[in-house]
């Protein structure tokens, strides 16, 4: 494997860093708060505390607070504390109130009303504008041959509306959220936490101790769940297939973000043709283009501002739908209420056969926006979305469709613009205005969902890094991605200008929506089997029924692909390829770095000076490797004339949880003997965490946290030595009882400090890893030596800090070997290299002066 190296320096721009909230964790069958000091005995098969990196655990390395290592065969009974050590240095997160999942809970009445308006403006815009075009598209495929056709089509629409938005999403899918996060990647991250199915091998056992994991490990009694978990973890094919399904669903969400604005805006603007006879289709397209440009231009103002501004407008829209529906029912024909009898669906298919099957694609448009309710869940609570949909949105939609059907009973030839034609003449222009506003709001629904989905996929290594702007200082998760925003606008304009027919755009709309729905059905089924562990009959019923119905609808829209829908399929395929290439390249790069990491034998041979000059100062070496010493460190040693007296390997890592709590953010380990002064720090973030920091604050808090870690390490070593003395006096004991903290620290229960708790009630309820246990220096000379050693190391750290902190950035690139397959060369050397060159570099995540940066590059041949 060949390699190249080069050194340089560069600057960076600011990034965001955020915090977590108070998240509850399930321990066995009991949920405990992550901030409480509670200890539990694990089961016999508990393997949470295991060897993370054998190379790091040399004999001359002190065994302390950072080492996760246990001999699985040793007869040691362990107690594991549910709260990881407080090791954070990110006070910026405390300013992000949205770090808590309860942002939209425990608020006053006025705030709840504001949230309700924001929910309308953000979540329900898409499904709320479906009456503008559903009947028009349906009857363009299956012309009306009599009043019974109107009743049959209405019955089909009503039950589709009840089946997908209400039953599937509001009552079932919304509960499959990942701690309040919705969408395809939220489901994937939820599955990744309960089964090791991620293809990126950067997981470490300490990740599972984050309280946000909320693991509910399948119990031994539920053999089905255990077998499914084992099958997913051992089958590489199933892992790849699962990832492919997730990427396919995500690409359809992005495609939805393109076709939703085109469909909603053009259908609303098309109402002008009813009010002004002289308006032509070309003029409708031009006005739609202008509206779309305005729409995407205001996207940067954020969800809270825009949602609150347009929420009342959408409330008026839903009231207008209901009012017009009631008016038409009373004026034209109330007999359309017969459509609630599902037998009319059967009669509709019996009369129209193939044409009725074609009409399924148009019927599905009444359920568009269902996925947006789930994907936009990060902005609002499940309960608020459910209540708003059931008590406002659903009744208004049903009344709107009933009113249109009542109007069409006596006006079979007015189907092209059924909604606008059914509006009373006295309120036509006000309703047209509010309809266009509602269409613009609907266009934002899938756009915000697209932003959330792309951020999640990028955090989990499936999308190139992009600039993400957080539009709210109060609530995290409300984001804006400029590149994606303008990219969606460009593709949307191409779609509108090339396909000016509402019917053809409706076909593309159905393809994108059904693609997401089917992927969601499969992923939720896995969640039911693996996590919810509900009855297999219920799971199979859900899968067979919903997937069967969705495939039936999908067969209808696929028949219309040659009419122009192929454009959206091509776009989704391009997005899928981009995500797959990025994931494949990232996985290959990480695996290569793991195999090329420096062995600990080499570090020992180099000695504490590392074969070079150790200059005063601290070097923070950023690298993606979560275990061992990265190979890029060897390039720093050989390229630079000297290396810093203290080295800290910093790995910024995203874990499959929405938010990592503030006190569980960072994980420290000592990699080499004490004289080397080399540490590792893993900074763990959830996929919705906000990263925002100033480098000076970062440095100071880093040093403070490191000092706490070293103090705790010294305390634990003293406890171990005391425990060893007690163990020697009890040689007839078959095994010793110790406490193992989540960071791997060992507390002997023979120590008086801990034994008094065990002797009273066999539990330890208030022991903090950050508490300082001061030994009696007057009676123990070894304790005095340990205290002097601790002070010397702390003094060394402070002097190194005074000498300065330098950021060492290691950039590893990969190239395919000459004997590789042509496809691999094309993917790695051109496509992946292009994406890496044009994506947001790691330096953009640091706010560091140019003079404090040193960069070294390394190329791996794979």
Short mmCIF file of N, CA and C in Angstrom, two decimals, residues 669-796:
data_model
loop_
_atom_site.label_atom_id
_atom_site.label_comp_id
_atom_site.label_asym_id
_atom_site.label_seq_id
_atom_site.Cartn_x
_atom_site.Cartn_y
_atom_site.Cartn_z
N UNK A 669 -9.04 8.81 26.99
CA UNK A 669 -8.21 7.64 27.29
C UNK A 669 -6.75 8.05 27.22
N UNK A 670 -5.93 7.37 28.02
CA UNK A 670 -4.48 7.54 27.94
C UNK A 670 -3.96 6.42 27.03
N UNK A 671 -3.30 6.81 25.94
CA UNK A 671 -2.89 5.82 24.95
C UNK A 671 -1.55 5.17 25.25
N UNK A 672 -0.65 5.88 25.89
CA UNK A 672 0.71 5.40 26.13
C UNK A 672 1.07 5.60 27.59
N UNK A 673 2.22 5.10 28.00
CA UNK A 673 2.67 5.35 29.38
C UNK A 673 2.66 6.84 29.71
N UNK A 674 2.64 7.13 30.98
CA UNK A 674 2.46 8.50 31.43
C UNK A 674 3.52 9.45 30.89
N UNK A 675 4.75 8.97 30.73
CA UNK A 675 5.83 9.86 30.27
C UNK A 675 5.65 10.31 28.83
N UNK A 676 4.79 9.61 28.05
CA UNK A 676 4.57 10.00 26.65
C UNK A 676 3.66 11.22 26.54
N UNK A 677 2.75 11.39 27.50
CA UNK A 677 1.79 12.50 27.47
C UNK A 677 0.97 12.48 26.18
N UNK A 678 0.41 11.33 25.88
CA UNK A 678 -0.44 11.16 24.69
C UNK A 678 -1.81 10.66 25.14
N UNK A 679 -2.85 11.37 24.71
CA UNK A 679 -4.22 11.03 25.08
C UNK A 679 -5.10 10.96 23.83
N UNK A 680 -6.24 10.32 24.01
CA UNK A 680 -7.27 10.33 22.97
C UNK A 680 -8.54 10.92 23.55
N UNK A 681 -9.21 11.74 22.76
CA UNK A 681 -10.49 12.32 23.15
C UNK A 681 -11.48 12.08 22.01
N UNK A 682 -12.55 11.36 22.29
CA UNK A 682 -13.61 11.15 21.30
C UNK A 682 -14.76 12.08 21.64
N UNK A 683 -15.03 13.00 20.73
CA UNK A 683 -16.15 13.93 20.90
C UNK A 683 -17.36 13.36 20.18
N UNK A 684 -18.36 12.96 20.93
CA UNK A 684 -19.51 12.26 20.36
C UNK A 684 -20.70 13.21 20.22
N UNK A 685 -21.29 13.20 19.03
CA UNK A 685 -22.42 14.07 18.73
C UNK A 685 -23.55 13.26 18.13
N UNK A 686 -24.77 13.68 18.43
CA UNK A 686 -25.94 13.11 17.77
C UNK A 686 -26.15 13.81 16.44
N UNK A 687 -27.02 13.23 15.61
CA UNK A 687 -27.17 13.78 14.27
C UNK A 687 -27.98 15.07 14.24
N UNK A 688 -28.55 15.51 15.37
CA UNK A 688 -29.21 16.81 15.41
C UNK A 688 -28.54 17.77 16.38
N UNK A 689 -27.37 17.37 16.90
CA UNK A 689 -26.63 18.25 17.79
C UNK A 689 -26.11 19.47 17.04
N UNK A 690 -26.08 20.59 17.74
CA UNK A 690 -25.54 21.83 17.19
C UNK A 690 -24.10 21.98 17.65
N UNK A 691 -23.19 22.16 16.71
CA UNK A 691 -21.78 22.34 17.04
C UNK A 691 -21.41 23.80 16.84
N UNK A 692 -21.11 24.46 17.95
CA UNK A 692 -20.80 25.89 17.87
C UNK A 692 -19.82 26.22 18.98
N UNK A 693 -18.63 26.66 18.60
CA UNK A 693 -17.61 26.89 19.63
C UNK A 693 -16.60 27.92 19.17
N UNK A 694 -15.95 28.53 20.12
CA UNK A 694 -14.82 29.41 19.88
C UNK A 694 -13.56 28.67 20.30
N UNK A 695 -12.50 28.77 19.50
CA UNK A 695 -11.33 27.92 19.75
C UNK A 695 -10.67 28.23 21.09
N UNK A 696 -10.74 29.48 21.55
CA UNK A 696 -10.12 29.80 22.84
C UNK A 696 -10.89 29.16 23.99
N UNK A 697 -12.22 29.26 23.93
CA UNK A 697 -13.04 28.59 24.94
C UNK A 697 -12.84 27.08 24.86
N UNK A 698 -12.78 26.58 23.64
CA UNK A 698 -12.57 25.15 23.42
C UNK A 698 -11.28 24.67 24.09
N UNK A 699 -10.20 25.42 23.89
CA UNK A 699 -8.91 25.01 24.45
C UNK A 699 -8.95 25.01 25.97
N UNK A 700 -9.51 26.05 26.56
CA UNK A 700 -9.53 26.15 28.01
C UNK A 700 -10.37 25.03 28.63
N UNK A 701 -11.52 24.79 28.06
CA UNK A 701 -12.38 23.74 28.60
C UNK A 701 -11.79 22.36 28.36
N UNK A 702 -11.05 22.22 27.28
CA UNK A 702 -10.38 20.95 27.02
C UNK A 702 -9.36 20.65 28.11
N UNK A 703 -8.57 21.64 28.45
CA UNK A 703 -7.55 21.45 29.49
C UNK A 703 -8.21 21.19 30.84
N UNK A 704 -9.27 21.92 31.14
CA UNK A 704 -9.97 21.68 32.41
C UNK A 704 -10.49 20.25 32.49
N UNK A 705 -11.06 19.77 31.38
CA UNK A 705 -11.59 18.41 31.38
C UNK A 705 -10.49 17.37 31.49
N UNK A 706 -9.37 17.64 30.84
CA UNK A 706 -8.25 16.72 30.91
C UNK A 706 -7.71 16.64 32.34
N UNK A 707 -7.66 17.77 33.03
CA UNK A 707 -7.20 17.77 34.42
C UNK A 707 -8.15 16.96 35.31
N UNK A 708 -9.44 17.09 35.07
CA UNK A 708 -10.40 16.29 35.84
C UNK A 708 -10.19 14.81 35.60
N UNK A 709 -9.94 14.48 34.34
CA UNK A 709 -9.72 13.07 33.99
C UNK A 709 -8.49 12.52 34.70
N UNK A 710 -7.41 13.29 34.70
CA UNK A 710 -6.15 12.83 35.32
C UNK A 710 -6.32 12.70 36.84
N UNK A 711 -7.03 13.63 37.44
CA UNK A 711 -7.28 13.54 38.87
C UNK A 711 -8.09 12.29 39.20
N UNK A 712 -9.10 12.03 38.41
CA UNK A 712 -9.92 10.86 38.65
C UNK A 712 -9.12 9.58 38.45
N UNK A 713 -8.23 9.61 37.46
CA UNK A 713 -7.39 8.44 37.20
C UNK A 713 -6.50 8.15 38.41
N UNK A 714 -5.94 9.20 38.99
CA UNK A 714 -5.08 9.02 40.16
C UNK A 714 -5.89 8.47 41.35
N UNK A 715 -7.10 8.97 41.52
CA UNK A 715 -7.94 8.48 42.61
C UNK A 715 -8.25 7.00 42.43
N UNK A 716 -8.56 6.62 41.22
CA UNK A 716 -8.93 5.24 40.97
C UNK A 716 -7.75 4.29 41.11
N UNK A 717 -6.56 4.76 40.73
CA UNK A 717 -5.36 3.93 40.92
C UNK A 717 -5.12 3.69 42.40
N UNK A 718 -5.38 4.72 43.21
CA UNK A 718 -5.20 4.56 44.64
C UNK A 718 -6.23 3.57 45.19
N UNK A 719 -7.45 3.65 44.70
CA UNK A 719 -8.47 2.70 45.13
C UNK A 719 -8.11 1.28 44.72
N UNK A 720 -7.52 1.13 43.55
CA UNK A 720 -7.12 -0.20 43.09
C UNK A 720 -6.03 -0.78 43.98
N UNK A 721 -5.05 0.06 44.32
CA UNK A 721 -3.96 -0.43 45.16
C UNK A 721 -4.47 -0.83 46.54
N UNK A 722 -5.40 -0.03 47.08
CA UNK A 722 -6.00 -0.39 48.36
C UNK A 722 -6.79 -1.68 48.24
N UNK A 723 -7.49 -1.82 47.13
CA UNK A 723 -8.27 -3.03 46.92
C UNK A 723 -7.38 -4.25 46.80
N UNK A 724 -6.20 -4.11 46.16
CA UNK A 724 -5.29 -5.24 46.04
C UNK A 724 -4.80 -5.69 47.41
N UNK A 725 -4.51 -4.71 48.31
CA UNK A 725 -4.05 -5.08 49.65
C UNK A 725 -5.14 -5.84 50.41
N UNK A 726 -6.40 -5.39 50.24
CA UNK A 726 -7.49 -6.08 50.90
C UNK A 726 -7.69 -7.47 50.32
N UNK A 727 -7.49 -7.59 49.02
CA UNK A 727 -7.69 -8.89 48.37
C UNK A 727 -6.64 -9.89 48.86
N UNK A 728 -5.41 -9.43 49.10
CA UNK A 728 -4.38 -10.33 49.58
C UNK A 728 -4.70 -10.88 50.96
N UNK A 729 -5.43 -10.11 51.75
CA UNK A 729 -5.77 -10.57 53.10
C UNK A 729 -6.98 -11.50 53.10
N UNK A 730 -7.59 -11.71 51.94
CA UNK A 730 -8.75 -12.59 51.83
C UNK A 730 -8.51 -13.60 50.72
N UNK A 731 -7.46 -14.42 50.88
CA UNK A 731 -7.07 -15.34 49.82
C UNK A 731 -8.07 -16.49 49.65
N UNK A 732 -8.89 -16.78 50.65
CA UNK A 732 -9.83 -17.88 50.54
C UNK A 732 -11.12 -17.49 49.83
N UNK A 733 -11.22 -16.25 49.40
CA UNK A 733 -12.42 -15.81 48.70
C UNK A 733 -12.34 -16.25 47.24
N UNK A 734 -13.43 -16.82 46.70
CA UNK A 734 -13.42 -17.37 45.35
C UNK A 734 -13.31 -16.27 44.31
N UNK A 735 -13.91 -15.12 44.55
CA UNK A 735 -13.76 -14.01 43.59
C UNK A 735 -13.99 -12.71 44.34
N UNK A 736 -13.49 -11.63 43.75
CA UNK A 736 -13.62 -10.31 44.37
C UNK A 736 -14.76 -9.56 43.71
N UNK A 737 -15.34 -8.65 44.48
CA UNK A 737 -16.42 -7.82 43.94
C UNK A 737 -15.89 -6.42 43.70
N UNK A 738 -16.08 -5.93 42.50
CA UNK A 738 -15.59 -4.60 42.16
C UNK A 738 -16.71 -3.85 41.46
N UNK A 739 -16.52 -2.56 41.39
CA UNK A 739 -17.42 -1.69 40.62
C UNK A 739 -16.70 -1.26 39.36
N UNK A 740 -17.38 -1.39 38.23
CA UNK A 740 -16.82 -0.91 36.97
C UNK A 740 -17.69 0.22 36.47
N UNK A 741 -17.13 1.41 36.36
CA UNK A 741 -17.91 2.55 35.90
C UNK A 741 -18.03 2.51 34.38
N UNK A 742 -18.95 3.29 33.81
CA UNK A 742 -19.13 3.26 32.36
C UNK A 742 -17.90 3.64 31.58
N UNK A 743 -16.96 4.38 32.17
CA UNK A 743 -15.74 4.69 31.42
C UNK A 743 -14.65 3.66 31.66
N UNK A 744 -14.98 2.55 32.30
CA UNK A 744 -14.02 1.47 32.46
C UNK A 744 -13.28 1.49 33.78
N UNK A 745 -13.55 2.46 34.65
CA UNK A 745 -12.82 2.56 35.91
C UNK A 745 -13.27 1.47 36.87
N UNK A 746 -12.31 0.99 37.70
CA UNK A 746 -12.60 -0.11 38.63
C UNK A 746 -12.54 0.41 40.06
N UNK A 747 -13.63 0.17 40.83
CA UNK A 747 -13.67 0.49 42.24
C UNK A 747 -13.79 -0.83 43.00
N UNK A 748 -12.86 -1.11 43.89
CA UNK A 748 -12.96 -2.33 44.69
C UNK A 748 -13.95 -2.11 45.82
N UNK A 749 -14.83 -3.10 46.01
CA UNK A 749 -15.80 -2.99 47.08
C UNK A 749 -15.16 -3.25 48.44
N UNK A 750 -13.88 -3.63 48.44
CA UNK A 750 -13.19 -3.81 49.70
C UNK A 750 -12.74 -2.50 50.31
N UNK A 751 -12.74 -1.44 49.53
CA UNK A 751 -12.33 -0.14 50.05
C UNK A 751 -13.39 0.37 51.01
N UNK A 752 -13.02 0.85 52.18
CA UNK A 752 -14.01 1.27 53.18
C UNK A 752 -15.01 2.27 52.63
N UNK A 753 -14.55 3.17 51.73
CA UNK A 753 -15.44 4.19 51.20
C UNK A 753 -16.65 3.57 50.52
N UNK A 754 -16.45 2.44 49.83
CA UNK A 754 -17.54 1.81 49.10
C UNK A 754 -18.15 0.66 49.88
N UNK A 755 -17.36 0.02 50.74
CA UNK A 755 -17.86 -1.14 51.46
C UNK A 755 -19.00 -0.77 52.40
N UNK A 756 -18.97 0.43 52.95
CA UNK A 756 -20.02 0.80 53.89
C UNK A 756 -21.36 0.88 53.19
N UNK A 757 -21.36 1.24 51.90
CA UNK A 757 -22.63 1.27 51.17
C UNK A 757 -23.11 -0.14 50.90
N UNK A 758 -22.20 -1.03 50.51
CA UNK A 758 -22.58 -2.39 50.19
C UNK A 758 -23.07 -3.11 51.42
N UNK A 759 -22.44 -2.83 52.55
CA UNK A 759 -22.85 -3.52 53.76
C UNK A 759 -24.23 -3.12 54.23
N UNK A 760 -24.70 -1.96 53.84
CA UNK A 760 -26.01 -1.49 54.31
C UNK A 760 -27.15 -2.00 53.46
N UNK A 761 -27.09 -1.78 52.16
CA UNK A 761 -28.25 -2.16 51.35
C UNK A 761 -27.85 -2.74 50.00
N UNK A 762 -26.59 -3.15 49.85
CA UNK A 762 -26.12 -3.82 48.63
C UNK A 762 -26.26 -2.96 47.39
N UNK A 763 -26.51 -1.68 47.55
CA UNK A 763 -26.57 -0.79 46.39
C UNK A 763 -25.78 0.46 46.71
N UNK A 764 -25.33 1.07 45.70
CA UNK A 764 -24.60 2.32 45.83
C UNK A 764 -25.35 3.37 45.05
N UNK A 765 -25.90 4.34 45.74
CA UNK A 765 -26.79 5.27 45.08
C UNK A 765 -26.17 6.62 44.82
N UNK A 766 -25.13 6.98 45.58
CA UNK A 766 -24.59 8.32 45.40
C UNK A 766 -23.06 8.26 45.39
N UNK A 767 -22.55 7.87 44.23
CA UNK A 767 -21.10 7.87 44.04
C UNK A 767 -20.84 8.57 42.72
N UNK A 768 -20.07 9.59 42.72
CA UNK A 768 -19.81 10.34 41.48
C UNK A 768 -18.38 10.12 41.06
N UNK A 769 -18.18 9.88 39.77
CA UNK A 769 -16.83 9.68 39.27
C UNK A 769 -16.02 10.96 39.32
N UNK A 770 -16.70 12.09 39.51
CA UNK A 770 -15.97 13.34 39.57
C UNK A 770 -15.59 13.73 41.00
N UNK A 771 -16.06 12.97 42.00
CA UNK A 771 -15.71 13.28 43.38
C UNK A 771 -14.27 12.92 43.65
N UNK A 772 -13.62 13.74 44.39
CA UNK A 772 -12.24 13.49 44.75
C UNK A 772 -12.18 12.73 46.07
N UNK A 773 -11.57 11.55 46.05
CA UNK A 773 -11.41 10.73 47.25
C UNK A 773 -9.98 10.91 47.74
N UNK A 774 -9.79 11.68 48.78
CA UNK A 774 -8.45 11.99 49.24
C UNK A 774 -7.97 10.94 50.24
N UNK A 775 -6.92 10.24 49.92
CA UNK A 775 -6.40 9.23 50.85
C UNK A 775 -5.73 9.90 52.04
N UNK A 776 -5.53 9.13 53.06
CA UNK A 776 -4.90 9.62 54.28
C UNK A 776 -3.39 9.62 54.07
N UNK A 777 -2.84 10.78 53.71
CA UNK A 777 -1.41 10.88 53.40
C UNK A 777 -0.54 10.70 54.63
N UNK A 778 -1.10 10.92 55.81
CA UNK A 778 -0.30 10.80 57.03
C UNK A 778 0.02 9.35 57.33
N UNK A 779 -0.81 8.43 56.92
CA UNK A 779 -0.59 7.03 57.24
C UNK A 779 -0.17 6.20 56.05
N UNK A 780 -0.22 6.77 54.88
CA UNK A 780 0.09 6.00 53.67
C UNK A 780 1.12 6.77 52.86
N UNK A 781 2.35 6.30 52.85
CA UNK A 781 3.40 7.00 52.10
C UNK A 781 3.19 6.89 50.60
N UNK A 782 2.62 5.77 50.15
CA UNK A 782 2.40 5.61 48.72
C UNK A 782 1.40 6.63 48.21
N UNK A 783 0.44 6.98 49.06
CA UNK A 783 -0.53 7.99 48.67
C UNK A 783 0.14 9.33 48.47
N UNK A 784 1.14 9.64 49.30
CA UNK A 784 1.86 10.90 49.15
C UNK A 784 2.64 10.93 47.84
N UNK A 785 3.26 9.81 47.49
CA UNK A 785 3.98 9.74 46.22
C UNK A 785 3.03 9.93 45.04
N UNK A 786 1.86 9.32 45.14
CA UNK A 786 0.88 9.46 44.07
C UNK A 786 0.42 10.90 43.94
N UNK A 787 0.29 11.59 45.11
CA UNK A 787 -0.13 12.98 45.08
C UNK A 787 0.92 13.85 44.41
N UNK A 788 2.18 13.60 44.70
CA UNK A 788 3.26 14.38 44.06
C UNK A 788 3.28 14.11 42.56
N UNK A 789 3.10 12.85 42.17
CA UNK A 789 3.09 12.50 40.75
C UNK A 789 1.94 13.20 40.04
N UNK A 790 0.80 13.26 40.70
CA UNK A 790 -0.35 13.92 40.11
C UNK A 790 -0.09 15.40 39.91
N UNK A 791 0.48 16.06 40.92
CA UNK A 791 0.74 17.48 40.82
C UNK A 791 1.78 17.78 39.73
N UNK A 792 2.77 16.91 39.60
CA UNK A 792 3.78 17.11 38.55
C UNK A 792 3.12 17.05 37.16
N UNK A 793 2.23 16.08 36.98
CA UNK A 793 1.60 15.96 35.66
C UNK A 793 0.68 17.14 35.38
N UNK A 794 -0.07 17.58 36.40
CA UNK A 794 -0.93 18.74 36.21
C UNK A 794 -0.13 19.99 35.91
N UNK A 795 1.00 20.13 36.59
CA UNK A 795 1.87 21.28 36.32
C UNK A 795 2.43 21.22 34.90
N UNK A 796 2.75 20.01 34.44
CA UNK A 796 3.24 19.83 33.07
C UNK A 796 2.18 20.27 32.05
#
